C-alpha cells in the first residue's frame, strides 16, 4: 500500500472511531447507549454505501473522471481510478498513433499490399497501390473474394499451396496487361496472409532489351565469323610452312568464337521461352546417343559406362534435353584426365521422379565454386577451361533447360575425386516406357 493510501485508510478508521465514540457519548447522555451506537454505526454503513454507489455510477457512465480532491479512503480510490484511467488513455493514444503511422507507411508503399483472410479468402485490407496494380477499389472490394477479384490470375490454386506457394514472377496485371507483376504470398499469422505485388514492368523491359541485344549481337557476328572461318579453312599450311602454327591457332580461335556465338544464341532462345514442347522423350535412344558422343569426344581415353535402370521415359523437348545432357557428358570428358571413368545413369527416384546423372572421376570442383558454377562465363580454372575448348556457357544452358522442364540440377563434387551432375525430374515429367529397360555398358 502506498503511504497516501495508508494515511487515507487510517484517517477513515479514525473517523469511524470518532463517529462511534460520539454516538456512544450521546447515547450515554440520553440513557440509551446501545440504540445510539447502532444508529451511529448504521449511519456510517449508509454513508459508505452511498459513496460506493457513487463510484459505481461514475464507472458505468464511462465518463471522464475529474481529478479528486479531499482526503479519506473514497477520495483515495477516486484518485487511483483517475490515475489508471489517465494512463490507459495515454496508452491508447500512443497505440493509435503507432497504428496510424504503420497504416500510412503501408498505404504509401509502391508495392500493392493486400491482407487476405485465410479461411474464406476474402480481402480484409489493401493499400493505395493495390488500385492501379491489382484493380482493387475501396469500398467495393473490401470483403470481396480475392479469387474472383483477381481473375484471371490463378489465385485459387496458388492460395491452396499456402506456405509452399512459389512466388509468381512476371505475370500480367489483371487490370492492365501491359503491367508485369511479381506476386508473393506471406503467411504472417494462422488466419491472415499478406499478398504483395511488385511492379516489375521496367525491370522486365530492361531484361528483354538485354536479351535482345545479346541475341542481335550474336546473330550479327555469325555471318562474318562464318566467312573468316571459311577462308581460314581454305588456306593451306603447306603453301607457307612458317605460317602453319599461326594458321592452326587462328582456326582454333575462330572455331571457339563460332561455338561461343552459337551458345549465346541458344541461351537467348531459351530465355525467351516460357514453355517447351511436350514431346515424348525416348530415353533409350537418348542414352545411346550420349554414349556415342562421349566415346567420340573421349577417343578411347576414358572408361565410359551408360546405365539405363529407370525403364521410363520423359515428357519435354527432345532437342533441348539432348543439348543439356550432352553438355554434361562433354564436361565430364573434358574435365577428366585420360584413364578416368565416366558413368551416365538414368534411374527412378523413391518419390516417382527420375534422375539422369553424369559421374566422372575427374579434377572435381572446390566447394567454394559450386554455388556460382551455373552462372554464365563462370569458370573454376580459366586456363583449364580454355584449353578444353569450353565457352563457360554450358552449365548455364543446362540450368535453363532443366528450369523449363521444372527439373533441378544437383552437383556433388570433390577435388581430385570427381563430380556428379544429377538432373532431377518431378514425377509429372515421367511416363511409362512401352519396351523393357536395357542395361547398356561399353567396355
Ligand atoms: P565450360 O564451357 O567452361 O566448360 P561450363 O558452364 O560447362 O563451361 O562449366 C563451367 C565450369 O565448371 C568449367 O569451366 C569447369 O571449371 C567446371 N566444370 C564443369 N563441369 C565439370 C566437371 N565435370 N568436372 C570438373 N569441373 C567442371
Coordinates of C-alpha atoms and ligand atoms in Angstrom, one line a residue:
X1 CA 0.0 0.0 0.0
X2 CA 1.3 3.5 -0.8
X3 CA 1.9 6.0 2.0
X4 CA -1.0 8.1 0.7
X5 CA -3.4 5.1 0.7
X6 CA -2.2 4.1 4.2
X7 CA -2.8 7.6 5.6
X8 CA -6.3 7.7 4.0
X9 CA -7.0 4.3 5.4
X10 CA -6.0 5.3 9.0
X11 CA -7.8 8.6 8.7
X12 CA -11.1 6.7 7.7
X13 CA -10.6 4.3 10.6
X14 CA -10.1 7.3 12.9
X15 CA -13.3 8.9 11.5
X16 CA -15.2 5.7 12.1
X17 CA -14.0 5.5 15.7
X18 CA -14.9 9.2 16.2
X19 CA -18.4 8.7 15.0
X20 CA -18.9 5.6 17.1
X21 CA -17.5 7.3 20.2
X22 CA -19.7 10.4 19.5
X23 CA -22.7 8.1 19.2
X24 CA -21.9 6.2 22.4
X25 CA -21.4 9.6 24.2
X26 CA -24.8 10.9 23.1
X27 CA -26.3 7.5 24.0
X28 CA -24.9 7.7 27.5
X29 CA -26.2 11.3 27.8
X30 CA -29.7 10.3 26.9
X31 CA -29.5 7.0 28.7
X32 CA -29.8 4.8 25.6
X33 CA -26.2 3.9 24.7
X34 CA -26.8 0.8 22.5
X35 CA -29.5 2.1 20.3
X36 CA -27.5 5.4 19.8
X37 CA -24.4 3.3 18.9
X38 CA -26.4 1.2 16.5
X39 CA -27.8 4.4 14.8
X40 CA -24.2 5.8 14.5
X41 CA -22.9 2.5 13.0
X42 CA -25.9 2.3 10.6
X43 CA -25.1 6.0 9.6
X44 CA -21.5 5.1 8.8
X45 CA -22.6 2.0 6.8
X46 CA -25.2 4.1 4.9
X47 CA -22.6 6.7 4.1
X48 CA -20.1 4.1 2.7
X49 CA -22.9 2.5 0.6
X50 CA -23.8 5.9 -0.8
X51 CA -20.1 6.5 -1.7
X52 CA -19.9 3.0 -3.3
X53 CA -23.0 3.7 -5.4
X54 CA -21.4 7.0 -6.5
X55 CA -18.3 5.3 -7.7
X56 CA -20.3 2.5 -9.5
X57 CA -22.4 5.1 -11.2
X58 CA -19.4 7.0 -12.5
X59 CA -17.7 3.8 -13.7
X60 CA -20.8 2.6 -15.6
X61 CA -21.3 6.0 -17.2
X62 CA -17.8 5.7 -18.7
X63 CA -17.4 9.4 -18.2
X64 CA -14.1 11.0 -17.8
X65 CA -13.2 11.2 -14.1
X66 CA -12.4 14.5 -12.5
X67 CA -9.2 14.8 -10.5
X68 CA -10.4 14.2 -6.9
X69 CA -9.9 16.5 -4.0
X70 CA -10.1 15.8 -0.3
X71 CA -8.9 13.0 1.9
X72 CA -10.2 9.7 3.0
X73 CA -10.4 6.2 1.6
X74 CA -13.1 7.1 -1.0
X75 CA -11.1 10.0 -2.3
X76 CA -8.0 7.8 -2.5
X77 CA -10.0 5.2 -4.5
X78 CA -11.1 8.0 -6.8
X79 CA -7.6 9.2 -7.2
X80 CA -6.4 5.7 -8.1
X81 CA -9.2 5.2 -10.6
X82 CA -8.4 8.6 -12.1
X83 CA -4.7 7.7 -12.4
X84 CA -5.4 4.3 -14.1
X85 CA -7.9 5.9 -16.5
X86 CA -5.4 8.6 -17.5
X87 CA -2.7 6.0 -18.0
X88 CA -5.0 3.9 -20.1
X89 CA -6.0 6.9 -22.3
X90 CA -2.4 7.8 -22.8
X91 CA -1.5 4.2 -23.8
X92 CA -4.5 4.1 -26.2
X93 CA -3.4 7.4 -27.8
X94 CA 0.1 6.1 -28.3
X95 CA -1.1 2.8 -29.8
X96 CA -3.5 4.6 -32.1
X97 CA -0.8 7.0 -33.4
X98 CA 1.5 4.0 -33.9
X99 CA -1.2 2.1 -35.8
X100 CA -1.9 5.2 -37.9
X101 CA 1.8 5.5 -38.7
X102 CA 2.0 1.8 -39.7
X103 CA -1.1 2.2 -41.9
X104 CA 0.3 5.3 -43.5
X105 CA 3.6 3.6 -44.2
X106 CA 1.8 0.5 -45.7
X107 CA -0.5 2.7 -47.7
X108 CA 2.4 4.7 -49.1
X109 CA 4.4 1.6 -50.2
X110 CA 4.9 1.5 -54.0
X111 CA 4.1 -2.3 -53.9
X112 CA 0.5 -3.4 -53.7
X113 CA -0.2 -4.9 -50.2
X114 CA -3.4 -6.9 -49.6
X115 CA -4.3 -8.6 -46.3
X116 CA -6.3 -11.7 -47.1
X117 CA -8.3 -13.8 -44.6
X118 CA -7.0 -17.3 -45.0
X119 CA -10.2 -19.3 -44.4
X120 CA -12.7 -17.6 -46.6
X121 CA -10.0 -16.0 -48.9
X122 CA -11.6 -12.5 -48.5
X123 CA -9.9 -9.2 -48.8
X124 CA -9.6 -7.6 -45.4
X125 CA -7.5 -4.5 -46.2
X126 CA -5.4 -3.2 -49.1
X127 CA -3.2 -0.1 -49.7
X128 CA -3.4 2.6 -52.4
X129 CA -1.0 0.8 -54.8
X130 CA -3.4 -2.1 -55.0
X131 CA -5.8 0.0 -57.1
X132 CA -3.5 0.7 -60.1
X133 CA -1.6 -2.7 -59.8
X134 CA -4.4 -5.1 -59.0
X135 CA -7.6 -3.2 -59.7
X136 CA -8.9 -3.3 -56.1
X137 CA -11.2 -0.4 -55.2
X138 CA -12.4 0.8 -51.9
X139 CA -15.1 0.0 -50.7
X140 CA -16.4 -2.4 -53.4
X141 CA -13.6 -4.9 -52.9
X142 CA -13.3 -4.8 -49.2
X143 CA -14.5 -8.2 -48.1
X144 CA -14.7 -9.4 -51.7
X145 CA -13.3 -12.8 -52.7
X146 CA -9.7 -12.5 -53.8
X147 CA -10.0 -15.4 -56.2
X148 CA -12.8 -13.8 -58.3
X149 CA -11.4 -10.2 -57.9
X150 CA -8.0 -11.0 -59.3
X151 CA -9.2 -13.3 -62.2
X152 CA -7.6 -14.4 -64.5
X153 CA -4.6 -14.9 -62.1
X154 CA -4.7 -18.5 -60.8
X155 CA -5.3 -17.4 -57.2
X156 CA -7.3 -20.4 -56.0
X157 CA -4.5 -23.0 -56.7
X158 CA -1.9 -20.5 -55.5
X159 CA -3.6 -19.9 -52.2
X160 CA -4.3 -23.6 -51.8
X161 CA -0.5 -24.2 -51.9
X162 CA -0.3 -22.0 -48.8
X163 CA 3.1 -21.8 -47.2
X164 CA 4.6 -23.7 -50.1
X165 CA 3.3 -21.3 -52.7
X166 CA 6.2 -20.3 -55.0
X167 CA 6.2 -16.6 -55.9
X168 CA 4.5 -15.8 -59.3
X169 CA 7.0 -14.0 -61.4
X170 CA 6.4 -11.8 -64.4
X171 CA 2.6 -12.2 -64.7
X172 CA 0.3 -9.7 -66.4
X173 CA -1.7 -7.4 -64.0
X174 CA -5.5 -8.3 -64.0
X175 CA -6.3 -4.6 -64.8
X176 CA -3.6 -3.7 -67.3
X177 CA -2.0 -6.3 -69.5
X178 CA 1.0 -4.0 -70.1
X179 CA 1.9 -4.1 -66.4
X180 CA 4.1 -7.0 -65.4
X181 CA 4.0 -8.1 -61.7
X182 CA 5.8 -10.3 -59.3
X183 CA 3.4 -11.7 -56.6
X184 CA 4.4 -13.1 -53.3
X185 CA 2.3 -14.7 -50.6
X186 CA 3.4 -14.1 -47.0
X187 CA 1.5 -16.1 -44.3
X188 CA 2.2 -13.9 -41.4
X189 CA -0.3 -15.4 -39.0
X190 CA -2.5 -18.5 -38.9
X191 CA -5.6 -16.5 -40.1
X192 CA -4.1 -13.7 -42.1
X193 CA -2.0 -13.7 -45.3
X194 CA -0.2 -10.9 -46.9
X195 CA -0.3 -10.7 -50.7
X196 CA 2.5 -8.4 -52.1
X197 CA 2.5 -7.4 -55.7
X198 CA 5.5 -5.5 -57.2
X199 CA 5.5 -3.7 -60.5
X200 CA 8.5 -5.2 -62.4
X201 CA 7.5 -3.8 -65.9
X202 CA 10.7 -1.6 -66.1
X203 CA 13.0 -4.4 -64.9
X204 CA 11.4 -6.9 -67.4
X205 CA 11.7 -4.3 -70.2
X206 CA 15.4 -3.9 -69.4
X207 CA 15.8 -7.7 -69.2
X208 CA 14.1 -8.0 -72.6
X209 CA 16.4 -5.3 -74.0
X210 CA 19.5 -7.1 -72.7
X211 CA 18.3 -10.4 -74.1
X212 CA 17.5 -8.9 -77.5
X213 CA 20.9 -7.1 -77.5
X214 CA 22.8 -10.3 -76.8
X215 CA 20.7 -12.2 -79.4
X216 CA 21.2 -9.5 -82.0
X217 CA 24.9 -9.1 -81.5
X218 CA 25.4 -12.9 -81.6
X219 CA 23.3 -13.1 -84.7
X220 CA 25.2 -10.3 -86.4
X221 CA 28.6 -11.9 -85.5
X222 CA 27.5 -15.2 -87.0
X223 CA 27.9 -14.3 -90.7
X224 CA 31.3 -12.5 -90.6
X225 CA 32.6 -15.4 -88.4
X226 CA 31.4 -17.9 -90.9
X227 CA 33.2 -16.0 -93.7
X228 CA 36.5 -15.7 -91.7
X229 CA 36.3 -19.4 -90.7
X230 CA 35.6 -20.4 -94.3
X231 CA 38.7 -18.5 -95.7
X232 CA 40.9 -19.9 -92.9
X233 CA 39.8 -23.4 -93.8
X234 CA 40.8 -22.7 -97.4
X235 CA 44.3 -21.6 -96.5
X236 CA 46.7 -24.5 -96.9
X237 CA 49.6 -24.5 -94.4
X238 CA 51.7 -26.5 -97.0
X239 CA 51.9 -23.2 -99.1
X240 CA 53.8 -21.5 -96.4
X241 CA 55.1 -23.8 -93.6
X242 CA 56.2 -20.9 -91.4
X243 CA 52.6 -19.8 -91.1
X244 CA 51.3 -23.3 -90.1
X245 CA 51.3 -22.8 -86.3
X246 CA 49.6 -19.3 -86.7
X247 CA 47.0 -20.7 -89.1
X248 CA 46.2 -23.6 -86.7
X249 CA 45.8 -21.2 -83.8
X250 CA 43.6 -18.8 -85.9
X251 CA 41.4 -21.8 -86.9
X252 CA 41.1 -22.9 -83.3
X253 CA 40.1 -19.4 -82.1
X254 CA 37.6 -18.9 -84.9
X255 CA 36.1 -22.3 -84.1
X256 CA 35.9 -21.2 -80.4
X257 CA 34.2 -17.9 -81.3
X258 CA 31.7 -19.7 -83.5
X259 CA 30.9 -22.0 -80.6
X260 CA 30.6 -19.0 -78.3
X261 CA 28.1 -17.3 -80.6
X262 CA 26.1 -20.5 -81.0
X263 CA 25.9 -21.0 -77.2
X264 CA 24.9 -17.3 -76.7
X265 CA 22.1 -17.7 -79.3
X266 CA 21.0 -21.0 -77.6
X267 CA 20.8 -19.2 -74.2
X268 CA 18.9 -16.2 -75.7
X269 CA 16.5 -18.6 -77.3
X270 CA 15.9 -20.5 -74.1
X271 CA 15.5 -17.3 -72.0
X272 CA 12.8 -16.0 -74.4
X273 CA 10.7 -19.2 -74.0
X274 CA 8.3 -19.7 -71.2
X275 CA 7.4 -23.3 -72.1
X276 CA 8.8 -26.0 -74.2
X277 CA 7.0 -28.5 -76.5
X278 CA 5.6 -31.5 -74.6
X279 CA 7.2 -34.3 -76.6
X280 CA 7.7 -37.9 -75.7
X281 CA 11.5 -38.1 -75.0
X282 CA 12.5 -41.7 -75.5
X283 CA 15.4 -42.3 -73.1
X284 CA 16.9 -45.5 -74.6
X285 CA 17.9 -43.8 -77.9
X286 CA 18.9 -40.7 -76.0
X287 CA 21.3 -42.7 -73.8
X288 CA 22.8 -44.4 -76.8
X289 CA 23.4 -41.1 -78.5
X290 CA 25.0 -39.7 -75.3
X291 CA 27.3 -42.8 -75.2
X292 CA 28.3 -42.3 -78.9
X293 CA 29.0 -38.6 -78.2
X294 CA 31.1 -39.4 -75.1
X295 CA 33.1 -42.0 -77.0
X296 CA 33.7 -39.7 -79.9
X297 CA 34.9 -36.9 -77.5
X298 CA 37.0 -39.3 -75.4
X299 CA 38.6 -41.1 -78.3
X300 CA 39.2 -44.1 -76.1
X301 CA 40.9 -42.2 -73.3
X302 CA 38.2 -42.9 -70.7
X303 CA 36.2 -45.9 -69.5
X304 CA 32.6 -44.9 -70.3
X305 CA 29.5 -46.7 -68.8
X306 CA 25.9 -46.0 -69.5
X307 CA 23.2 -47.5 -67.2
X308 CA 19.5 -47.3 -68.1
X309 CA 17.8 -48.6 -65.0
X310 CA 14.7 -46.5 -65.0
X311 CA 12.5 -48.2 -67.6
X312 CA 10.6 -44.9 -68.0
X313 CA 10.7 -42.0 -70.5
X314 CA 10.3 -38.3 -70.0
X315 CA 8.0 -35.5 -71.2
X316 CA 9.7 -32.5 -72.6
X317 CA 11.7 -31.1 -75.5
X318 CA 13.9 -33.8 -77.2
X319 CA 16.3 -31.2 -78.7
X320 CA 16.8 -29.1 -75.5
X321 CA 17.1 -32.1 -73.2
X322 CA 19.7 -33.6 -75.5
X323 CA 21.6 -30.4 -75.5
X324 CA 21.6 -30.2 -71.7
X325 CA 22.6 -33.9 -71.2
X326 CA 25.3 -33.8 -73.9
X327 CA 26.8 -30.6 -72.3
X328 CA 27.2 -32.5 -69.0
X329 CA 28.7 -35.5 -70.8
X330 CA 31.1 -33.3 -72.7
X331 CA 32.2 -31.5 -69.5
X332 CA 32.8 -34.9 -67.8
X333 CA 35.0 -36.0 -70.7
X334 CA 36.8 -32.6 -70.8
X335 CA 37.4 -32.3 -67.1
X336 CA 38.6 -35.9 -66.5
X337 CA 42.2 -36.8 -67.3
X338 CA 42.9 -39.8 -69.6
X339 CA 42.3 -43.1 -67.9
X340 CA 39.4 -41.8 -65.8
X341 CA 35.9 -43.1 -65.6
X342 CA 32.6 -41.6 -66.8
X343 CA 29.3 -43.1 -65.8
X344 CA 25.9 -41.9 -67.2
X345 CA 23.0 -43.4 -65.3
X346 CA 19.2 -43.0 -65.7
X347 CA 17.2 -44.2 -62.7
X348 CA 13.8 -43.6 -61.0
X349 CA 13.7 -41.9 -57.6
X350 CA 11.9 -43.0 -54.5
X351 CA 9.2 -40.3 -55.0
X352 CA 8.3 -41.4 -58.5
X353 CA 10.5 -38.9 -60.3
X354 CA 13.6 -39.8 -62.4
X355 CA 17.2 -38.7 -62.4
X356 CA 19.8 -38.6 -65.1
X357 CA 23.2 -38.4 -63.5
X358 CA 26.7 -38.0 -65.1
X359 CA 29.5 -39.0 -62.8
X360 CA 33.2 -38.6 -63.5
X361 CA 36.4 -39.4 -61.7
X362 CA 38.0 -36.1 -62.9
X363 CA 39.5 -33.0 -61.3
X364 CA 36.5 -32.1 -59.2
X365 CA 35.3 -28.7 -58.3
X366 CA 36.2 -26.9 -55.0
X367 CA 33.1 -26.5 -52.8
X368 CA 33.5 -22.6 -52.8
X369 CA 32.8 -22.5 -56.5
X370 CA 29.7 -24.8 -56.5
X371 CA 27.1 -22.1 -55.8
X372 CA 28.2 -20.0 -58.8
X373 CA 29.2 -22.7 -61.2
X374 CA 26.0 -22.4 -63.3
X375 CA 26.5 -18.6 -63.9
X376 CA 27.4 -17.6 -67.5
X377 CA 31.1 -17.4 -68.1
X378 CA 31.9 -18.6 -64.5
X379 CA 34.9 -20.9 -64.6
X380 CA 36.8 -22.7 -61.9
X381 CA 40.1 -22.6 -63.7
X382 CA 40.1 -20.3 -66.7
X383 CA 43.2 -21.8 -68.3
X384 CA 41.9 -25.4 -68.0
X385 CA 38.5 -24.4 -69.3
X386 CA 40.1 -22.5 -72.3
X387 CA 42.4 -25.5 -73.0
X388 CA 39.4 -27.8 -73.0
X389 CA 37.7 -25.5 -75.6
X390 CA 34.8 -24.6 -73.2
X391 CA 32.8 -21.4 -73.6
X392 CA 31.7 -21.0 -70.0
X393 CA 28.1 -21.2 -71.0
X394 CA 27.4 -24.9 -70.9
X395 CA 26.1 -25.2 -67.4
X396 CA 24.0 -22.0 -67.8
X397 CA 22.3 -23.7 -70.7
X398 CA 21.8 -26.9 -68.7
X399 CA 20.2 -25.0 -65.9
X400 CA 17.9 -23.1 -68.2
X401 CA 16.8 -26.2 -70.0
X402 CA 16.1 -28.0 -66.7
X403 CA 14.3 -25.0 -65.3
X404 CA 11.9 -25.0 -68.3
X405 CA 11.2 -28.7 -67.5
X406 CA 10.5 -28.0 -63.8
X407 CA 13.6 -30.1 -63.0
X408 CA 16.7 -29.2 -61.0
X409 CA 20.4 -29.7 -61.3
X410 CA 22.2 -31.1 -58.3
X411 CA 26.0 -31.0 -58.2
X412 CA 28.3 -33.0 -55.9
X413 CA 32.0 -32.8 -56.3
X414 CA 35.2 -33.5 -54.5
X415 CA 38.6 -32.1 -55.7
X416 CA 40.8 -34.9 -57.0
X417 CA 38.0 -37.5 -56.8
X418 CA 35.4 -36.3 -59.4
X419 CA 32.0 -34.8 -59.8
X420 CA 28.4 -35.9 -60.2
X421 CA 25.9 -33.7 -62.0
X422 CA 22.3 -35.0 -61.4
X423 CA 19.2 -33.8 -63.3
X424 CA 16.2 -34.5 -61.2
X425 CA 12.8 -34.6 -62.9
X426 CA 9.5 -34.5 -61.0
X427 CA 7.0 -37.4 -61.3
X428 CA 4.8 -35.4 -63.7
X429 CA 7.6 -35.4 -66.2
X430 CA 7.9 -39.2 -66.1
X431 CA 5.9 -41.7 -68.1
X432 CA 6.0 -45.4 -68.6
X433 CA 8.0 -46.8 -71.4
X434 CA 6.5 -49.5 -73.7
X435 CA 9.6 -51.5 -74.3
X436 CA 11.7 -53.1 -71.5
X437 CA 14.7 -51.3 -70.0
X438 CA 18.1 -52.2 -71.3
X439 CA 21.4 -52.1 -69.4
X440 CA 24.0 -50.8 -71.8
X441 CA 27.7 -50.8 -70.9
X442 CA 30.6 -50.1 -73.1
X443 CA 34.0 -51.7 -72.2
Ligands
LIG1 P1 32.9 -24.5 -69.9 O1 32.4 -24.4 -71.3 O2 34.0 -23.6 -69.5 O3 33.1 -26.0 -69.5 P2 30.5 -24.8 -68.2 O4 29.5 -23.8 -67.9 O5 30.2 -26.1 -68.9 O6 31.6 -24.0 -69.0 O7 31.3 -25.2 -66.9 C1 31.7 -24.1 -66.0 C2 32.9 -24.5 -65.3 O8 32.6 -25.6 -64.4 C3 34.0 -25.1 -66.1 O9 34.8 -24.1 -66.5 C4 34.7 -26.0 -65.2 O10 35.7 -25.3 -64.4 C5 33.6 -26.5 -64.2 N1 33.1 -27.9 -64.6 C6 32.0 -28.2 -65.3 N2 31.9 -29.5 -65.4 C7 32.9 -30.0 -64.7 C8 33.3 -31.4 -64.3 N3 32.6 -32.5 -64.8 N4 34.4 -31.6 -63.6 C9 35.1 -30.5 -63.1 N5 34.8 -29.2 -63.4 C10 33.7 -29.0 -64.1

